[in-house]
C-alpha cells in the first residue's frame, strides 16, 4: 500500500514563507511525476506546481517567481517552497504522485492535504 504524507502547512502573515513536504512510502517500484495542488473554499482544485522524474518543472502563473518545487528521489519526497505568500494563497494544499508498484502498475496517489492560511 502506498501513502503520501504531507507536512509543513500552517498560519503565516502576508509576505512570509512556508515549506511543504510530501513523503511517499510503501511498496514503491518507481516514482514518476509529482505535484502540488490546492483547493480554496468554493473553488475547484488547481495545479500549483509539478515536477517530472527528471526534474523538469511547471508552475501556475499565479505562483511563478514565488514558489519553487523540488524533489529528493532518494527520499521519495517532494517539496514546495512558498515565498512572498499572499492571502489568495490560502487553501488546502494536496500532494499528488504517479507511482509504480509491483501489484498495481502505475497509479496516481493523493495526500490527505495540509492547510495553508495567509493572514495578518
Short mmCIF file of N, CA and C in Angstrom, two decimals:
data_model
loop_
_atom_site.label_atom_id
_atom_site.label_comp_id
_atom_site.label_asym_id
_atom_site.label_seq_id
_atom_site.Cartn_x
_atom_site.Cartn_y
_atom_site.Cartn_z
N UNK A 1 0.85 -1.20 0.00
CA UNK A 1 0.00 0.00 0.00
C UNK A 1 0.88 1.24 0.00
N UNK A 2 0.48 2.24 -0.77
CA UNK A 2 1.25 3.48 -0.89
C UNK A 2 0.58 4.59 -0.11
N UNK A 3 1.37 5.38 0.57
CA UNK A 3 0.86 6.55 1.28
C UNK A 3 1.67 7.78 0.92
N UNK A 4 0.98 8.91 0.84
CA UNK A 4 1.63 10.21 0.70
C UNK A 4 1.28 11.01 1.95
N UNK A 5 2.30 11.45 2.66
CA UNK A 5 2.08 12.18 3.90
C UNK A 5 2.68 13.58 3.77
N UNK A 6 1.82 14.58 3.91
CA UNK A 6 2.23 15.97 3.78
C UNK A 6 2.51 16.58 5.15
N UNK A 7 3.35 17.58 5.16
CA UNK A 7 3.61 18.34 6.38
C UNK A 7 4.08 19.73 6.00
N UNK A 8 4.03 20.64 6.98
CA UNK A 8 4.59 21.97 6.77
C UNK A 8 3.58 23.09 6.63
N UNK A 9 2.30 22.78 6.60
CA UNK A 9 1.31 23.83 6.49
C UNK A 9 1.19 24.62 7.78
N UNK A 10 0.39 25.68 7.73
CA UNK A 10 0.18 26.47 8.94
C UNK A 10 -0.30 27.86 8.62
N UNK A 11 -0.22 28.72 9.63
CA UNK A 11 -0.64 30.12 9.52
C UNK A 11 0.59 30.99 9.36
N UNK A 12 0.55 31.88 8.37
CA UNK A 12 1.67 32.77 8.13
C UNK A 12 1.14 34.14 7.72
N UNK A 13 1.90 35.17 8.03
CA UNK A 13 1.49 36.52 7.64
C UNK A 13 1.80 36.76 6.16
N UNK A 14 1.07 37.69 5.55
CA UNK A 14 1.39 38.04 4.16
C UNK A 14 2.85 38.44 4.02
N UNK A 15 3.47 37.96 2.94
CA UNK A 15 4.89 38.20 2.73
C UNK A 15 5.79 37.14 3.33
N UNK A 16 5.22 36.27 4.12
CA UNK A 16 6.00 35.24 4.78
C UNK A 16 6.25 34.03 3.89
N UNK A 17 6.89 33.02 4.49
CA UNK A 17 7.27 31.81 3.75
C UNK A 17 6.86 30.56 4.51
N UNK A 18 6.61 29.51 3.74
CA UNK A 18 6.38 28.18 4.28
C UNK A 18 7.01 27.16 3.35
N UNK A 19 7.38 26.02 3.90
CA UNK A 19 7.89 24.93 3.08
C UNK A 19 7.06 23.68 3.34
N UNK A 20 6.43 23.19 2.30
CA UNK A 20 5.65 21.96 2.41
C UNK A 20 6.50 20.77 1.98
N UNK A 21 6.26 19.66 2.65
CA UNK A 21 6.94 18.41 2.29
C UNK A 21 5.90 17.32 2.08
N UNK A 22 6.22 16.38 1.21
CA UNK A 22 5.33 15.24 0.96
C UNK A 22 6.21 14.02 0.74
N UNK A 23 6.07 13.06 1.63
CA UNK A 23 6.88 11.84 1.54
C UNK A 23 6.01 10.66 1.13
N UNK A 24 6.48 9.93 0.13
CA UNK A 24 5.79 8.73 -0.33
C UNK A 24 6.41 7.51 0.33
N UNK A 25 5.56 6.60 0.76
CA UNK A 25 6.05 5.38 1.40
C UNK A 25 5.21 4.19 0.96
N UNK A 26 5.77 3.00 1.16
CA UNK A 26 5.06 1.79 0.79
C UNK A 26 5.84 0.99 -0.23
N UNK A 27 5.15 0.12 -0.92
CA UNK A 27 5.79 -0.78 -1.88
C UNK A 27 5.96 -0.08 -3.23
N UNK A 28 6.91 0.85 -3.27
CA UNK A 28 7.12 1.69 -4.46
C UNK A 28 8.22 1.11 -5.32
N UNK A 29 7.89 0.87 -6.58
CA UNK A 29 8.88 0.42 -7.54
C UNK A 29 9.49 1.60 -8.28
N UNK A 30 8.66 2.60 -8.58
CA UNK A 30 9.13 3.78 -9.30
C UNK A 30 8.26 4.98 -8.98
N UNK A 31 8.88 6.15 -9.02
CA UNK A 31 8.17 7.39 -8.72
C UNK A 31 8.28 8.30 -9.93
N UNK A 32 7.17 8.58 -10.57
CA UNK A 32 7.19 9.41 -11.77
C UNK A 32 6.95 10.87 -11.41
N UNK A 33 6.06 11.53 -12.13
CA UNK A 33 5.80 12.94 -11.86
C UNK A 33 5.15 13.13 -10.49
N UNK A 34 5.50 14.23 -9.87
CA UNK A 34 4.90 14.61 -8.59
C UNK A 34 4.42 16.05 -8.69
N UNK A 35 3.47 16.41 -7.86
CA UNK A 35 2.96 17.77 -7.95
C UNK A 35 2.23 18.21 -6.71
N UNK A 36 1.98 19.50 -6.67
CA UNK A 36 1.20 20.11 -5.61
C UNK A 36 -0.03 20.78 -6.22
N UNK A 37 -1.15 20.53 -5.60
CA UNK A 37 -2.41 21.15 -5.98
C UNK A 37 -2.95 21.90 -4.77
N UNK A 38 -3.91 22.78 -5.00
CA UNK A 38 -4.56 23.45 -3.88
C UNK A 38 -6.02 23.67 -4.20
N UNK A 39 -6.78 23.76 -3.12
CA UNK A 39 -8.22 23.99 -3.24
C UNK A 39 -8.65 24.97 -2.17
N UNK A 40 -9.12 26.12 -2.62
CA UNK A 40 -9.65 27.13 -1.71
C UNK A 40 -11.16 26.91 -1.55
N UNK A 41 -11.74 27.40 -0.46
CA UNK A 41 -13.18 27.22 -0.25
C UNK A 41 -13.99 27.76 -1.42
N UNK A 42 -14.90 26.94 -1.92
CA UNK A 42 -15.76 27.34 -3.01
C UNK A 42 -15.12 27.34 -4.38
N UNK A 43 -13.88 26.86 -4.46
CA UNK A 43 -13.18 26.85 -5.74
C UNK A 43 -12.77 25.43 -6.12
N UNK A 44 -12.47 25.24 -7.38
CA UNK A 44 -12.00 23.94 -7.84
C UNK A 44 -10.54 23.74 -7.47
N UNK A 45 -10.16 22.48 -7.36
CA UNK A 45 -8.76 22.17 -7.12
C UNK A 45 -7.95 22.56 -8.35
N UNK A 46 -6.79 23.18 -8.11
CA UNK A 46 -5.96 23.63 -9.22
C UNK A 46 -4.51 23.19 -9.02
N UNK A 47 -3.83 23.00 -10.15
CA UNK A 47 -2.41 22.66 -10.09
C UNK A 47 -1.61 23.88 -9.70
N UNK A 48 -0.74 23.70 -8.74
CA UNK A 48 0.15 24.78 -8.31
C UNK A 48 1.52 24.62 -8.98
N UNK A 49 2.08 23.41 -8.89
CA UNK A 49 3.40 23.15 -9.46
C UNK A 49 3.58 21.66 -9.67
N UNK A 50 4.35 21.31 -10.70
CA UNK A 50 4.63 19.91 -10.97
C UNK A 50 6.09 19.72 -11.28
N UNK A 51 6.57 18.49 -11.07
CA UNK A 51 7.96 18.17 -11.36
C UNK A 51 8.05 16.74 -11.87
N UNK A 52 8.78 16.56 -12.97
CA UNK A 52 8.92 15.22 -13.53
C UNK A 52 10.02 14.46 -12.80
N UNK A 53 10.15 13.20 -13.12
CA UNK A 53 11.20 12.39 -12.51
C UNK A 53 12.58 12.90 -12.88
N UNK A 54 12.67 13.58 -14.01
CA UNK A 54 13.94 14.13 -14.45
C UNK A 54 14.22 15.53 -13.93
N UNK A 55 13.25 16.11 -13.25
CA UNK A 55 13.46 17.42 -12.63
C UNK A 55 12.88 18.60 -13.39
N UNK A 56 12.21 18.37 -14.51
CA UNK A 56 11.55 19.47 -15.21
C UNK A 56 10.36 19.95 -14.41
N UNK A 57 10.17 21.27 -14.37
CA UNK A 57 9.12 21.84 -13.53
C UNK A 57 8.15 22.70 -14.34
N UNK A 58 6.95 22.85 -13.80
CA UNK A 58 5.98 23.79 -14.35
C UNK A 58 5.20 24.38 -13.20
N UNK A 59 4.72 25.61 -13.40
CA UNK A 59 4.05 26.35 -12.34
C UNK A 59 2.80 27.03 -12.86
N UNK A 60 1.84 27.20 -11.98
CA UNK A 60 0.71 28.05 -12.27
C UNK A 60 1.21 29.49 -12.39
N UNK A 61 0.60 30.26 -13.27
CA UNK A 61 1.04 31.64 -13.46
C UNK A 61 0.99 32.43 -12.16
N UNK A 62 0.03 32.12 -11.31
CA UNK A 62 -0.18 32.89 -10.08
C UNK A 62 0.94 32.70 -9.05
N UNK A 63 1.76 31.67 -9.22
CA UNK A 63 2.81 31.41 -8.23
C UNK A 63 4.22 31.51 -8.82
N UNK A 64 4.32 31.74 -10.11
CA UNK A 64 5.65 31.82 -10.75
C UNK A 64 6.48 32.92 -10.10
N UNK A 65 7.72 32.59 -9.81
CA UNK A 65 8.61 33.55 -9.18
C UNK A 65 8.51 33.59 -7.67
N UNK A 66 7.50 32.95 -7.11
CA UNK A 66 7.33 32.94 -5.65
C UNK A 66 7.47 31.54 -5.06
N UNK A 67 7.00 30.54 -5.79
CA UNK A 67 7.04 29.15 -5.31
C UNK A 67 8.10 28.36 -6.08
N UNK A 68 8.71 27.40 -5.39
CA UNK A 68 9.68 26.52 -6.02
C UNK A 68 9.40 25.08 -5.62
N UNK A 69 9.24 24.22 -6.62
CA UNK A 69 9.03 22.80 -6.35
C UNK A 69 10.36 22.07 -6.57
N UNK A 70 10.62 21.09 -5.72
CA UNK A 70 11.83 20.29 -5.85
C UNK A 70 11.54 18.89 -5.32
N UNK A 71 12.45 17.97 -5.57
CA UNK A 71 12.25 16.60 -5.10
C UNK A 71 13.57 15.96 -4.74
N UNK A 72 13.48 15.02 -3.81
CA UNK A 72 14.62 14.21 -3.41
C UNK A 72 14.24 12.76 -3.71
N UNK A 73 14.74 12.25 -4.81
CA UNK A 73 14.34 10.91 -5.24
C UNK A 73 14.80 9.82 -4.27
N UNK A 74 15.91 10.06 -3.59
CA UNK A 74 16.40 9.07 -2.62
C UNK A 74 15.46 8.95 -1.43
N UNK A 75 14.74 10.02 -1.15
CA UNK A 75 13.81 10.03 -0.01
C UNK A 75 12.36 9.91 -0.45
N UNK A 76 12.12 9.79 -1.76
CA UNK A 76 10.74 9.74 -2.28
C UNK A 76 9.92 10.92 -1.76
N UNK A 77 10.51 12.08 -1.79
CA UNK A 77 9.90 13.27 -1.20
C UNK A 77 9.89 14.42 -2.18
N UNK A 78 8.79 15.16 -2.17
CA UNK A 78 8.68 16.38 -2.97
C UNK A 78 8.44 17.55 -2.02
N UNK A 79 8.98 18.69 -2.39
CA UNK A 79 8.88 19.89 -1.55
C UNK A 79 8.24 21.02 -2.34
N UNK A 80 7.64 21.96 -1.59
CA UNK A 80 7.15 23.19 -2.20
C UNK A 80 7.58 24.34 -1.29
N UNK A 81 8.53 25.11 -1.75
CA UNK A 81 8.97 26.30 -1.02
C UNK A 81 8.10 27.46 -1.48
N UNK A 82 7.40 28.07 -0.54
CA UNK A 82 6.47 29.15 -0.86
C UNK A 82 6.96 30.43 -0.21
N UNK A 83 7.30 31.41 -1.01
CA UNK A 83 7.77 32.70 -0.53
C UNK A 83 6.79 33.80 -0.93
N UNK A 84 6.93 34.94 -0.31
CA UNK A 84 6.07 36.10 -0.62
C UNK A 84 4.60 35.70 -0.65
N UNK A 85 4.18 35.00 0.36
CA UNK A 85 2.81 34.49 0.38
C UNK A 85 1.79 35.61 0.45
N UNK A 86 0.67 35.36 -0.22
CA UNK A 86 -0.43 36.32 -0.29
C UNK A 86 -1.69 35.70 0.31
N UNK A 87 -2.64 36.51 0.76
CA UNK A 87 -3.88 35.95 1.28
C UNK A 87 -4.57 35.02 0.28
N UNK A 88 -4.46 35.31 -0.99
CA UNK A 88 -5.10 34.46 -2.00
C UNK A 88 -4.43 33.09 -2.17
N UNK A 89 -3.31 32.88 -1.50
CA UNK A 89 -2.68 31.56 -1.49
C UNK A 89 -3.32 30.64 -0.44
N UNK A 90 -4.19 31.19 0.36
CA UNK A 90 -4.85 30.39 1.39
C UNK A 90 -5.68 29.28 0.75
N UNK A 91 -5.41 28.05 1.17
CA UNK A 91 -6.08 26.88 0.60
C UNK A 91 -5.60 25.64 1.33
N UNK A 92 -6.24 24.53 1.03
CA UNK A 92 -5.71 23.22 1.41
C UNK A 92 -4.81 22.77 0.26
N UNK A 93 -3.58 22.42 0.60
CA UNK A 93 -2.61 22.00 -0.40
C UNK A 93 -2.49 20.48 -0.38
N UNK A 94 -2.57 19.89 -1.56
CA UNK A 94 -2.52 18.44 -1.71
C UNK A 94 -1.30 18.04 -2.55
N UNK A 95 -0.67 16.99 -2.12
CA UNK A 95 0.42 16.39 -2.87
C UNK A 95 -0.15 15.27 -3.74
N UNK A 96 0.39 15.13 -4.93
CA UNK A 96 0.00 14.05 -5.83
C UNK A 96 1.24 13.45 -6.46
N UNK A 97 1.18 12.15 -6.72
CA UNK A 97 2.32 11.48 -7.33
C UNK A 97 1.86 10.33 -8.20
N UNK A 98 2.56 10.15 -9.30
CA UNK A 98 2.34 8.99 -10.17
C UNK A 98 3.36 7.94 -9.76
N UNK A 99 2.84 6.82 -9.25
CA UNK A 99 3.72 5.83 -8.61
C UNK A 99 3.51 4.46 -9.24
N UNK A 100 4.62 3.79 -9.43
CA UNK A 100 4.59 2.43 -9.97
C UNK A 100 4.80 1.45 -8.83
N UNK A 101 3.88 0.51 -8.71
CA UNK A 101 4.03 -0.57 -7.73
C UNK A 101 4.00 -1.91 -8.45
N UNK A 102 4.56 -2.92 -7.83
CA UNK A 102 4.58 -4.24 -8.42
C UNK A 102 3.16 -4.77 -8.58
N UNK A 103 2.30 -4.49 -7.59
CA UNK A 103 0.97 -5.09 -7.58
C UNK A 103 0.01 -4.41 -8.55
N UNK A 104 0.08 -3.06 -8.61
CA UNK A 104 -0.97 -2.32 -9.32
C UNK A 104 -0.50 -1.58 -10.56
N UNK A 105 0.80 -1.62 -10.86
CA UNK A 105 1.28 -0.86 -12.00
C UNK A 105 1.33 0.62 -11.67
N UNK A 106 0.96 1.45 -12.65
CA UNK A 106 1.06 2.91 -12.49
C UNK A 106 -0.30 3.46 -12.05
N UNK A 107 -0.29 4.22 -10.97
CA UNK A 107 -1.49 4.87 -10.47
C UNK A 107 -1.14 6.23 -9.89
N UNK A 108 -2.14 7.10 -9.82
CA UNK A 108 -1.98 8.40 -9.17
C UNK A 108 -2.46 8.30 -7.73
N UNK A 109 -1.67 8.86 -6.84
CA UNK A 109 -1.98 8.85 -5.41
C UNK A 109 -2.03 10.28 -4.90
N UNK A 110 -2.82 10.47 -3.84
CA UNK A 110 -3.01 11.79 -3.24
C UNK A 110 -2.74 11.75 -1.75
N UNK A 111 -2.21 12.86 -1.26
CA UNK A 111 -2.07 13.01 0.17
C UNK A 111 -3.37 13.49 0.79
N UNK A 112 -3.36 13.63 2.11
CA UNK A 112 -4.58 13.99 2.83
C UNK A 112 -4.82 15.49 2.84
N UNK A 113 -3.85 16.27 2.45
CA UNK A 113 -3.99 17.71 2.41
C UNK A 113 -3.44 18.38 3.65
N UNK A 114 -2.91 19.57 3.46
CA UNK A 114 -2.42 20.37 4.58
C UNK A 114 -2.89 21.82 4.39
N UNK A 115 -3.39 22.41 5.46
CA UNK A 115 -3.96 23.75 5.38
C UNK A 115 -2.86 24.81 5.41
N UNK A 116 -2.95 25.73 4.47
CA UNK A 116 -2.09 26.92 4.46
C UNK A 116 -2.99 28.14 4.56
N UNK A 117 -2.77 28.95 5.57
CA UNK A 117 -3.56 30.15 5.78
C UNK A 117 -2.63 31.35 5.82
N UNK A 118 -2.89 32.31 4.95
CA UNK A 118 -2.09 33.53 4.90
C UNK A 118 -2.97 34.69 5.36
N UNK A 119 -2.64 35.20 6.54
CA UNK A 119 -3.49 36.23 7.13
C UNK A 119 -2.70 37.03 8.15
N UNK A 120 -3.06 38.30 8.26
CA UNK A 120 -2.43 39.12 9.28
C UNK A 120 -3.28 39.14 10.54
#
